XYZ file of C-alpha atoms in Angstrom:
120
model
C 376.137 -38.754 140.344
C 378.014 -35.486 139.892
C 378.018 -33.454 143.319
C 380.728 -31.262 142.569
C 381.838 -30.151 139.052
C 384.647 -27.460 138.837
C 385.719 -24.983 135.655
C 387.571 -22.376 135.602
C 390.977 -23.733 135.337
C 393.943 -22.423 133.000
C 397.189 -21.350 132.304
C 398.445 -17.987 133.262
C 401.653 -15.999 134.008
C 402.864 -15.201 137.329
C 400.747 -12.242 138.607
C 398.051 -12.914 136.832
C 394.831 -13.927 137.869
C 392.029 -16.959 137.596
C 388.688 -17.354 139.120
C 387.953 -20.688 139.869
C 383.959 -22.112 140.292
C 382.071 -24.855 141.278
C 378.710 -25.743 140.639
C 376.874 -27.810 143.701
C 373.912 -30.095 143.472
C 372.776 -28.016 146.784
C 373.223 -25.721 149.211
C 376.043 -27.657 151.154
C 376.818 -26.230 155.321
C 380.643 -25.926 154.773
C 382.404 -25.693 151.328
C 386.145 -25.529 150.310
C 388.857 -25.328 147.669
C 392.186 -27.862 148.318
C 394.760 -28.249 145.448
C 397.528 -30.897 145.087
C 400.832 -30.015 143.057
C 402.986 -32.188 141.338
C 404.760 -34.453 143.812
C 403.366 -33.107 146.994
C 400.430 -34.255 149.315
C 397.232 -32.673 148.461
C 396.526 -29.557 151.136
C 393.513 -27.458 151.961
C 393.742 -23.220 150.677
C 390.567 -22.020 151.852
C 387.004 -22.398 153.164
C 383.735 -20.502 154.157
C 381.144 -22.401 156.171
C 377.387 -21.565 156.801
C 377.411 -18.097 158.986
C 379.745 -16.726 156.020
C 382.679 -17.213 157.822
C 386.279 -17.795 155.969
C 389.517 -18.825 156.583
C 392.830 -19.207 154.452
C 396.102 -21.143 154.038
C 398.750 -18.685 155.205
C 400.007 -18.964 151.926
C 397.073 -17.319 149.768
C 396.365 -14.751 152.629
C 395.644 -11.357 151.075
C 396.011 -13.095 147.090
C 392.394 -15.536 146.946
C 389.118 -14.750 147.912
C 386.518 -17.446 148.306
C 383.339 -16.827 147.968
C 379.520 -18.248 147.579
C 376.140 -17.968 145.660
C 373.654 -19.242 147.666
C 371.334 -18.860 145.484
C 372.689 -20.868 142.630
C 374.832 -23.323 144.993
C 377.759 -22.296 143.386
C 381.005 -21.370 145.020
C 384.348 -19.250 143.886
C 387.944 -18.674 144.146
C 389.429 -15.326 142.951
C 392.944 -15.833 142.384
C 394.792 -12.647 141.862
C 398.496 -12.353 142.173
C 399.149 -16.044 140.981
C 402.690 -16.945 141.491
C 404.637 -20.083 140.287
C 403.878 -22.098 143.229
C 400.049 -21.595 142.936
C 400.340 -24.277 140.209
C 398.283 -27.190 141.106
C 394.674 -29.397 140.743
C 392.027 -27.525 142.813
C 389.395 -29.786 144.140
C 386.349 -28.309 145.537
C 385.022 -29.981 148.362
C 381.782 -29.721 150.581
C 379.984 -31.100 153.768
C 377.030 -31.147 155.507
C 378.920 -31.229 158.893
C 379.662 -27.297 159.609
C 383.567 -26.098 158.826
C 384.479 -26.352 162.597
C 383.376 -29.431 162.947
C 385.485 -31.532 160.464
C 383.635 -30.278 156.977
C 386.359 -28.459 155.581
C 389.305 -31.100 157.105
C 387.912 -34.067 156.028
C 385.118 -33.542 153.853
C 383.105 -35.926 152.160
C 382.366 -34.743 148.618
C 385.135 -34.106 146.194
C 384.854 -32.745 142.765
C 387.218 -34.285 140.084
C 389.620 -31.372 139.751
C 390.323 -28.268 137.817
C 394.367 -27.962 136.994
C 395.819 -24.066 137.658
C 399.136 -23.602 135.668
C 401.265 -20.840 136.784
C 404.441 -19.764 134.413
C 407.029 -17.667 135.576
């Protein structure tokens, strides 16, 4: 079974922008986008638990906003400002366990990927 299932994905210039999404099979406590580039280890970029609270990998401060529809179980990430180094798969992830509490470090479901390709 499908849990997670991301679109969104693309190719864009630098400064552009890309809204990722990712459609849930339910209403998970603590949700999150990581990404893995080419060659590197795959790392966590942001996360928003139950109570609507967020948090961000320094390096996508002020540039992505992650956000969720409740309602639909679906969450987001607006990308804006996309530089070259924003190039990477972007997993969405989810747990029933709250953010704080290990859902967003080590969560337990993993969608299969949407690739973001930033030119310069």
């Amino acid at each position: 079974q499908i849990y997670l299932e991301e679109s969104g994905g693309g190719s864009v210039q630098a400064g552009g922008s890309l809204r990722l999404s990712c459609s849930a099979v339910e209403d998970y406590l603590c949700m999150g986008w990581w990404r893995q580039a080419p060659g590197k280890e795959r790392e966590p970029v942001a996360s928003i638990d139950g109570d609507g609270g967020t948090t961000y990998v320094d390096a996508v401060k002020g540039r992505f906003t992650i956000t969720k529809d409740h309602a639909k179980n679906t969450l987001f990430l607006q990308m804006n400002s996309l530089k070259a180094e924003d190039t990477a798969k972007y997993y969405c992830t989810a747990d029933h366990y709250s953010c704080g509490k290990g859902g967003y470090t080590n969560p337990f479901y993993w969608g299969r990927g949407t690739q973001v390709t930033v030119s310069s």
